[in-house]
CSV table of C-alpha atoms in Angstrom, one decimal:
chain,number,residue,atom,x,y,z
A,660,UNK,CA,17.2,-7.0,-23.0
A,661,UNK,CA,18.4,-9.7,-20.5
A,662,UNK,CA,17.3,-9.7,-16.8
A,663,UNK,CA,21.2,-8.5,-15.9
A,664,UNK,CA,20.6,-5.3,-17.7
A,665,UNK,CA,17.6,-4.2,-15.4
A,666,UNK,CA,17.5,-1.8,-12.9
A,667,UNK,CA,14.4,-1.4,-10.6
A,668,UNK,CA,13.5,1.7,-8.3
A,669,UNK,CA,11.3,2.6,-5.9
A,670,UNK,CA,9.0,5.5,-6.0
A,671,UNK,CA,7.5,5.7,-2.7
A,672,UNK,CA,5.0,8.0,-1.6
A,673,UNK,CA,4.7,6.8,2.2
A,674,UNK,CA,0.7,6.1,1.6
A,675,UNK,CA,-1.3,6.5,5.3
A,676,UNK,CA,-3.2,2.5,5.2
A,677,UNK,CA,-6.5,2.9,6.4
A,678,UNK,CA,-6.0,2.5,10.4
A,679,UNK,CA,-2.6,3.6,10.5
A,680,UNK,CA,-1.1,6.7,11.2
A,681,UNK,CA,0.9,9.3,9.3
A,682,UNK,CA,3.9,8.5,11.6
A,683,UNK,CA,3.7,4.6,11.0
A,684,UNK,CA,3.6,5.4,7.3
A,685,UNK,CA,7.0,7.1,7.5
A,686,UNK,CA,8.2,4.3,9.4
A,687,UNK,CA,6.9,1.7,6.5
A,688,UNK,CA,8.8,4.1,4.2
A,689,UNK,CA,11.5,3.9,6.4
A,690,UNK,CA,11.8,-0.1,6.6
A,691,UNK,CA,11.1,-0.4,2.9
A,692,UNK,CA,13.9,1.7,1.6
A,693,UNK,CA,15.7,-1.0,4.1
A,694,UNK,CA,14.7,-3.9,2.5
A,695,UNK,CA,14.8,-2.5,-1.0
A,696,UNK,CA,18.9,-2.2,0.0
A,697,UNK,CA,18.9,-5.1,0.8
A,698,UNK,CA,17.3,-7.0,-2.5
A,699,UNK,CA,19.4,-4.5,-4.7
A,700,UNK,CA,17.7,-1.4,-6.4
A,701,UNK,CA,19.0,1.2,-7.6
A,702,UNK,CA,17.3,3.8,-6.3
A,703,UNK,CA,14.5,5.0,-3.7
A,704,UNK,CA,12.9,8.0,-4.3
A,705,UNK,CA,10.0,9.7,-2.4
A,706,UNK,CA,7.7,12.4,-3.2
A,707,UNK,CA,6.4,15.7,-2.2
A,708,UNK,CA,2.4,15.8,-1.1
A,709,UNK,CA,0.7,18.4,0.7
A,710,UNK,CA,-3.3,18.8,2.1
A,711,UNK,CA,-3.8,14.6,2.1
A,712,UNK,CA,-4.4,12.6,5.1
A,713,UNK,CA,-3.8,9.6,2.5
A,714,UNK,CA,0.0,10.9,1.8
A,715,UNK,CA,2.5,11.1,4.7
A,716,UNK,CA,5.1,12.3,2.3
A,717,UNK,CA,5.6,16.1,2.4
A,718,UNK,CA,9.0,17.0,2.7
A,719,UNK,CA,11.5,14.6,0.5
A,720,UNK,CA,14.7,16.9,1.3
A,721,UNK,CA,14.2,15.5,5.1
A,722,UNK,CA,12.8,11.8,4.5
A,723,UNK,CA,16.3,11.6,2.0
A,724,UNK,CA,18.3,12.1,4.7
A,725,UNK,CA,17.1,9.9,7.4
A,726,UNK,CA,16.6,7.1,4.9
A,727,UNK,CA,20.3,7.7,4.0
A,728,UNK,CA,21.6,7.1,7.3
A,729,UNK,CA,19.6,4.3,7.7
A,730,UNK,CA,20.4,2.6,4.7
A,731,UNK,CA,24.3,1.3,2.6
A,732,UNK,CA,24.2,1.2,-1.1
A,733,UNK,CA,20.8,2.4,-2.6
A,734,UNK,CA,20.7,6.0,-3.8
A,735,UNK,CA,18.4,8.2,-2.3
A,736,UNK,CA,16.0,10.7,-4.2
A,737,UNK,CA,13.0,13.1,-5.1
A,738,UNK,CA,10.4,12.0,-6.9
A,739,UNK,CA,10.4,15.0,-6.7
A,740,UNK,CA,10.8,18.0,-4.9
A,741,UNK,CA,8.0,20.3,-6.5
A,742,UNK,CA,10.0,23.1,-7.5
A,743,UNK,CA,7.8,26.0,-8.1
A,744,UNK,CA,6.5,25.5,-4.0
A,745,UNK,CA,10.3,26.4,-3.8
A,746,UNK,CA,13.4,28.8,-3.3
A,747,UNK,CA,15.8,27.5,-6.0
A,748,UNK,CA,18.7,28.6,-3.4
A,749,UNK,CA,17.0,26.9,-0.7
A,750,UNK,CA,16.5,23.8,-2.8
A,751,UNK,CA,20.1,23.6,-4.0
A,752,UNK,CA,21.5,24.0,-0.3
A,753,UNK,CA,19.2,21.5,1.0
A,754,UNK,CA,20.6,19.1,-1.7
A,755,UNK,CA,24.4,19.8,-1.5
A,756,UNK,CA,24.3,19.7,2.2
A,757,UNK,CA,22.5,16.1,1.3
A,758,UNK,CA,25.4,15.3,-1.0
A,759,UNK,CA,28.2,16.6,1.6
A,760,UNK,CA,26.7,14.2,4.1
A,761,UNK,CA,26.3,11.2,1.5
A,762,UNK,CA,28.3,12.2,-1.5
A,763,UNK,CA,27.3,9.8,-4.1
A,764,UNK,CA,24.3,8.6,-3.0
A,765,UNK,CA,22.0,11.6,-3.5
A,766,UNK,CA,19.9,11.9,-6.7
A,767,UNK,CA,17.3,16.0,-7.2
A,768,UNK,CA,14.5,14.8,-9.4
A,769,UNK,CA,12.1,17.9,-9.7
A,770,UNK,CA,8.9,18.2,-10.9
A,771,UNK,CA,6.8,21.7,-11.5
A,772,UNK,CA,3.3,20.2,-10.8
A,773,UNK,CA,2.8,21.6,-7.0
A,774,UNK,CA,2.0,17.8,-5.1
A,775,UNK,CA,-1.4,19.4,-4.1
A,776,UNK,CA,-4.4,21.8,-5.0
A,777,UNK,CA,-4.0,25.3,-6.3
A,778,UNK,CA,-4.8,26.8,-2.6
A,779,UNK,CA,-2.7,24.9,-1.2
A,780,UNK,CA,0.0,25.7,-3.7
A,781,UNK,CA,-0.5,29.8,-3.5
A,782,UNK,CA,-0.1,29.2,0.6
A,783,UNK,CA,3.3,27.4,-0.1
A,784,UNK,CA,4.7,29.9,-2.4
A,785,UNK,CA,2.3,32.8,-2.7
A,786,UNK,CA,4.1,34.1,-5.2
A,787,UNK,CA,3.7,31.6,-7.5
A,788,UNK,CA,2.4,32.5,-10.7
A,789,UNK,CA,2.5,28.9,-12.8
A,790,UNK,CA,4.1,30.5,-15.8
A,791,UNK,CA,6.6,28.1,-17.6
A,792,UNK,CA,9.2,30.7,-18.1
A,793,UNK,CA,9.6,31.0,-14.3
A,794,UNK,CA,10.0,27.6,-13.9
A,795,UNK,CA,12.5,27.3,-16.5
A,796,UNK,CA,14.3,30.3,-14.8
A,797,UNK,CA,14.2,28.2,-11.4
A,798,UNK,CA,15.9,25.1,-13.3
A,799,UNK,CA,19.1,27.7,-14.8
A,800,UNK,CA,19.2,29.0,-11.3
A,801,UNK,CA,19.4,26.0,-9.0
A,802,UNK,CA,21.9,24.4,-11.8
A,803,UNK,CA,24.1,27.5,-11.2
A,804,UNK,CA,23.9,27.5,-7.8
A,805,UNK,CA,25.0,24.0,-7.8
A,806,UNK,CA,27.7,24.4,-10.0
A,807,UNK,CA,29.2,28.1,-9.3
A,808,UNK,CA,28.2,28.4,-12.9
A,809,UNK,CA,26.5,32.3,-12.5
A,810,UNK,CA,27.0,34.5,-15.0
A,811,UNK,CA,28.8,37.9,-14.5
A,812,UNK,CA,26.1,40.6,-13.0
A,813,UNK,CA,23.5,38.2,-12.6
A,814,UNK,CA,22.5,37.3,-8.5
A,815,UNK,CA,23.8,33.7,-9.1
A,816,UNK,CA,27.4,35.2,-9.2
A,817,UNK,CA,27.1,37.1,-6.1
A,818,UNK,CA,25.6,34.5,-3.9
A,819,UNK,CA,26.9,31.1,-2.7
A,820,UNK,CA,24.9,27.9,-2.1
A,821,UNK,CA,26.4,26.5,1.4
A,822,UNK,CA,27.6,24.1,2.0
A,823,UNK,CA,30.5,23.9,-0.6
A,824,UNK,CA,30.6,20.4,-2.0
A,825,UNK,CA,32.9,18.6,-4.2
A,826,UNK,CA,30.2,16.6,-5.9
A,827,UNK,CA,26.7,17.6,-7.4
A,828,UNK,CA,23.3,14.9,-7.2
A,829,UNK,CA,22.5,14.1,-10.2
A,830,UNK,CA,19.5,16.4,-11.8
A,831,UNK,CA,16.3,14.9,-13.0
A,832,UNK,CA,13.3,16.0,-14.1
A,833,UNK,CA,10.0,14.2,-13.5
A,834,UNK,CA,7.4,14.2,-16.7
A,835,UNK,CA,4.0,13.0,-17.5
A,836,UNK,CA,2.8,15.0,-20.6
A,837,UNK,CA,6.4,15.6,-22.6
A,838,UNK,CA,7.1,19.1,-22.0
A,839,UNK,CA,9.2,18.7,-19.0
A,840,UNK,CA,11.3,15.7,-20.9
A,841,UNK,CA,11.9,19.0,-23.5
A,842,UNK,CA,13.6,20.9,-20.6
A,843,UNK,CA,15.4,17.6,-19.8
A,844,UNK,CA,16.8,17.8,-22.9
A,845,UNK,CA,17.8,21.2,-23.4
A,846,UNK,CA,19.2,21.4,-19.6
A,847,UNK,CA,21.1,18.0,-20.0
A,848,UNK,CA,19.4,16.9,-17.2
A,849,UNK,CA,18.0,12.6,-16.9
A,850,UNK,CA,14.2,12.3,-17.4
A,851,UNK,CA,11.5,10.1,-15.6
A,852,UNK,CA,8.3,9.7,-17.5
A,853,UNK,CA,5.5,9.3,-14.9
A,854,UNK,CA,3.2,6.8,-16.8
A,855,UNK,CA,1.2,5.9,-13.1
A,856,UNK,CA,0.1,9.6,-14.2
A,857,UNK,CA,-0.1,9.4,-18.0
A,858,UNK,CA,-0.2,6.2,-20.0
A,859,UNK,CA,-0.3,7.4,-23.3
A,860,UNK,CA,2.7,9.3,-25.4
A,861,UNK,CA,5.3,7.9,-22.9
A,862,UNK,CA,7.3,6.2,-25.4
A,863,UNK,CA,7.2,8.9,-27.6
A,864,UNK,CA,8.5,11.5,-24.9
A,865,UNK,CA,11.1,9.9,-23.8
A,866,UNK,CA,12.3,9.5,-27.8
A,867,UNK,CA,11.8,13.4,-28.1
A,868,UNK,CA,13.9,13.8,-25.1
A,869,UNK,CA,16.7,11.3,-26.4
A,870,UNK,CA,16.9,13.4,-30.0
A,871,UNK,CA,17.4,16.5,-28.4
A,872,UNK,CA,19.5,16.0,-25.7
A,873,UNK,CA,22.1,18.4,-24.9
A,874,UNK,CA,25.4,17.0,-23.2
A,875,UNK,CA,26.0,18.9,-19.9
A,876,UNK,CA,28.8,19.3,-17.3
A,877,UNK,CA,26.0,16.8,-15.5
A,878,UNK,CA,25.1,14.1,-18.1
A,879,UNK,CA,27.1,13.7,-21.6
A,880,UNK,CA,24.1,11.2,-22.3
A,881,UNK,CA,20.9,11.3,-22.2
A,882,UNK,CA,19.5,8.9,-19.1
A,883,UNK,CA,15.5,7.7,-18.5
A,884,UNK,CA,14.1,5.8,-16.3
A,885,UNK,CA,10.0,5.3,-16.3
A,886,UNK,CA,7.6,4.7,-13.3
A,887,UNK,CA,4.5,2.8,-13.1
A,888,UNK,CA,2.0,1.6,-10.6
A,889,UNK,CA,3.0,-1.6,-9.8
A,890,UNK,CA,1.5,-4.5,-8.0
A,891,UNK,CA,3.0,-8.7,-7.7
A,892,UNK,CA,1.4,-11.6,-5.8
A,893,UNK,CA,1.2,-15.0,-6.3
A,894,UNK,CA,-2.4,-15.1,-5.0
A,895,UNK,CA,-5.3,-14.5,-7.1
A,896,UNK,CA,-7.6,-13.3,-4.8
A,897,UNK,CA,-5.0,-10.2,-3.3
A,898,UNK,CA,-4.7,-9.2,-6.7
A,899,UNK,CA,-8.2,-9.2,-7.7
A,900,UNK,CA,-9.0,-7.3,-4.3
A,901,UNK,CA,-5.3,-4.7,-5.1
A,902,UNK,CA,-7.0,-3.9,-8.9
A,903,UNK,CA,-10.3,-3.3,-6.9
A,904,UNK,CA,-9.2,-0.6,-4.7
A,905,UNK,CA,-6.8,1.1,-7.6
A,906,UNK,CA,-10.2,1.4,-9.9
A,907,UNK,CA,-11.7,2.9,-7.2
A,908,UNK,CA,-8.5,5.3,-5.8
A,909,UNK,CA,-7.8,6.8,-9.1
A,910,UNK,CA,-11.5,7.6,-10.2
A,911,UNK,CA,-11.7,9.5,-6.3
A,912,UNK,CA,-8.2,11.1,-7.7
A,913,UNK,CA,-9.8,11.9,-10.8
A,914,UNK,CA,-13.4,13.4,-9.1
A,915,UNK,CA,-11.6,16.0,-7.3
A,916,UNK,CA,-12.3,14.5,-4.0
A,917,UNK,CA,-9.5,14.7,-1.4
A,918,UNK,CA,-8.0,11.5,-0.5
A,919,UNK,CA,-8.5,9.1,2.4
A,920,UNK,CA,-7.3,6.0,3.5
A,921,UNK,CA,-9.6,2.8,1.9
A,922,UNK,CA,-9.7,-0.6,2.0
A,923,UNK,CA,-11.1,-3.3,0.4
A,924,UNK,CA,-14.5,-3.8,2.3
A,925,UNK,CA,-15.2,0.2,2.0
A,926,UNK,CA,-15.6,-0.3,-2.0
A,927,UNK,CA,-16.5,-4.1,-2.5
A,928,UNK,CA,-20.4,-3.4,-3.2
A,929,UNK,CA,-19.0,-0.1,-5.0
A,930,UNK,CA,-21.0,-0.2,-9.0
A,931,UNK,CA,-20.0,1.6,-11.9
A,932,UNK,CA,-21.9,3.6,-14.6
A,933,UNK,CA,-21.0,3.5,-18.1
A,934,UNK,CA,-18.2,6.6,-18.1
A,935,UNK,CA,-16.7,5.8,-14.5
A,936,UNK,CA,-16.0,1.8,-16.1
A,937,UNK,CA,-14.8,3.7,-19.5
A,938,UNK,CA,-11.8,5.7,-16.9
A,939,UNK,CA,-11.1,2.5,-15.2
A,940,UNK,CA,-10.2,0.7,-18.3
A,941,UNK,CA,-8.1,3.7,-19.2
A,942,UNK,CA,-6.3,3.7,-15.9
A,943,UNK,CA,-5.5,0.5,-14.9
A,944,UNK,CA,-3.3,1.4,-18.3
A,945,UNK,CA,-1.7,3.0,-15.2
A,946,UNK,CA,-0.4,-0.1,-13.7
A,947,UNK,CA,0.6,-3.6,-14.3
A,948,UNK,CA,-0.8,-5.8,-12.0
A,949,UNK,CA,-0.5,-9.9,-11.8
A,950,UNK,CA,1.3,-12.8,-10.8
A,951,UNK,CA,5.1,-13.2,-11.7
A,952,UNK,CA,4.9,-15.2,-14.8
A,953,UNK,CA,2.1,-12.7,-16.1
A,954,UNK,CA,3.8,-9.5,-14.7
A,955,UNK,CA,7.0,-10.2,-16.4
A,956,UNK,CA,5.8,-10.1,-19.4
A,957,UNK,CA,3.7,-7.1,-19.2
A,958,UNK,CA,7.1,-5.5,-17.6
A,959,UNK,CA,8.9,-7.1,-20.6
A,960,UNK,CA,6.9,-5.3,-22.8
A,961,UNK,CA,6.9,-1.9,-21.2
A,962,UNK,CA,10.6,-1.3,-21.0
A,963,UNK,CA,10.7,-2.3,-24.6
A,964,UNK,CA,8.6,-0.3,-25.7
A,965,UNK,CA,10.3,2.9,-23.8
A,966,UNK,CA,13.7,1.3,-24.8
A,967,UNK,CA,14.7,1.5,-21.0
A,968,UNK,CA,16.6,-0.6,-18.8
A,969,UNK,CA,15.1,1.0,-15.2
A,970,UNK,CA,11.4,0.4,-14.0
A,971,UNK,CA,10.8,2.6,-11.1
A,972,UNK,CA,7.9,0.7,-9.2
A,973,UNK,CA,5.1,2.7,-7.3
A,974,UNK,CA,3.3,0.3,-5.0
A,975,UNK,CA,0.4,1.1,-2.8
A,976,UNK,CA,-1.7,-1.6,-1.0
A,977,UNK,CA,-3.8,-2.6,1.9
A,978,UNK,CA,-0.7,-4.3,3.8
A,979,UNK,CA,2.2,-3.2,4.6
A,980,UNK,CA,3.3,-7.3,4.0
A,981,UNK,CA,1.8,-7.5,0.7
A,982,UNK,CA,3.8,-4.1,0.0
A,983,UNK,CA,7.3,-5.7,0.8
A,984,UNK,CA,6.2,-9.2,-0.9
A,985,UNK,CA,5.7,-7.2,-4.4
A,986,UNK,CA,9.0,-5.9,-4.2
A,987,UNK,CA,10.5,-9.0,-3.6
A,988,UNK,CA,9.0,-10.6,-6.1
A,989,UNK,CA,10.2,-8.2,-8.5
A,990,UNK,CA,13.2,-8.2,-7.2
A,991,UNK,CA,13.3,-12.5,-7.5
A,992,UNK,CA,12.5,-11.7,-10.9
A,993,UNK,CA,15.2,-9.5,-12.1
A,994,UNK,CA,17.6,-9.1,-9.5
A,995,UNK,CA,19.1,-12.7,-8.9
């Protein structure tokens, strides 16, 4: 796979740095997606939190459009609008009036995790009842609704998503465990494979997905892209402090606590037991993390072994700068 083949993304969650505020993480988002035009990715897609003070990112249907306007080439996207928090209706107008405004340049990944805790999730959509039929209900509908596909005597033929647009975002659906790359499949919908959530099985997934992969009136083949925490610096001691706050971020993720905003100095004198060290080495399978010579590789050897030619890049870190100089280093790498 030669360096002209490869697509990078951004997955951008508009992290809260510890002494910032929520709205100056929305403006980081904001100049990022900027400067990620500018080097030449493909896409930027942000995400759907709710109840975090360490996520700014709650509403992707209304970041998508702002970053649209403020941005020329880059497609904009979910990753992804949680769609069991949502009307499928409602989802599918928010995303063709998206399209009427930037036809083209629009892309609807969804995921059926809700982006929070159960609570939280029963006070978005109380009627909510996490069964996998409904959600696969949900996908049929909003697919209908986006195409004036509804069968006769169902609700789908009776109502119409508004506005009417000549063009429909690509659909994609956001994995982590398989199943929803199964629903990819049979929907003929693209699939992202979360490994920054899962690092094991990805491969495998994504192979499932390519075997039974149905051609739609969306995709006639089947498309993947996979994301991954991802972290580039040519200076040793940044990296050794970025790895240092990830261990520590994901086992707080893990423990059930709700995030906050941490930097290095809060965790330094941090130790380990014998289990907590066991889930770090397992997740910093979560992210590659190095200078360029040695991240190459490791990216090298990730998209082979997915058999992809798109790495969609989540990086969070203390500074905003070192945020930006890990994009543009990957973007040096692959994007000349």
């Amino acid at each position: 796979m030669s360096n002209s083949s490869i697509q990078l993304s951004v997955l951008d969650q508009s992290p809260v740095r510890k002494g910032v505020s929520a709205q100056q993480a929305i403006q980081e988002t904001v100049e990022l997606a900027k400067i990620a035009d500018n080097l030449g990715y493909t896409r930027f897609w942000v995400s759907e939190h709710h109840n975090t003070t360490a996520l700014a990112g709650s509403t992707p249907e209304i970041l998508i459009a702002h970053l649209a306007g403020q941005t020329k080439n880059i497609k904009l996207g979910s990753g992804g609008v949680m769609l069991p928090n949502h009307s499928a209706l409602k989802v599918a107008e928010n995303f063709r009036m998206l399209e009427v405004l930037f036809p083209g340049r629009i892309d609807l990944g969804l995921g059926r995790a809700p982006g929070t805790d159960r609570i939280t999730a029963s006070v978005l959509n109380p009627s909510n009842q996490w069964r996998e039929q409904d959600f696969l209900e949900q996908l049929n509908d909003l697919r209908n609704y986006l195409h004036d596909s509804g069968e006769p005597g169902t609700i789908q033929e009776k109502i119409i998503a508004i506005p009417q647009a000549a063009t429909v975002p690509p659909m994609w659906l956001l994995s982590s465990s398989g199943q929803s790359g199964l629903f990819a499949a049979h929907f003929g919908m693209g699939m992202s494979f979360a490994h920054f959530i899962n690092p094991l099985g990805g491969p495998e997934s994504v192979q499932i997905y390519r075997d039974r992969f149905q051609p739609s009136i969306d995709k006639t083949a089947p498309e993947v892209n996979v994301s991954i925490g991802v972290f580039c610096s040519e200076n040793e001691e940044i990296i050794f402090r970025q790895q240092a706050v990830m261990d520590y971020r994901y086992l707080q993720l893990e423990k059930g606590g709700r995030l906050y905003p941490i930097a290095y100095n809060d965790i330094k004198h941090v130790t380990y037991n014998a289990a907590e060290q066991e889930r770090i080495d397992h997740n910093r399978q979560r992210m590659l993390i190095g200078t360029p010579d040695i991240l190459k590789e490791k990216i090298d050897t990730l998209l082979a072994d997915y058999k992809v030619n798109e790495l969609m890049a989540v990086t969070i870190t203390e500074g905003f700068e070192e945020r930006i100089r890990s994009y543009e280093l990957l973007a040096a790498m692959y994007l000349k």
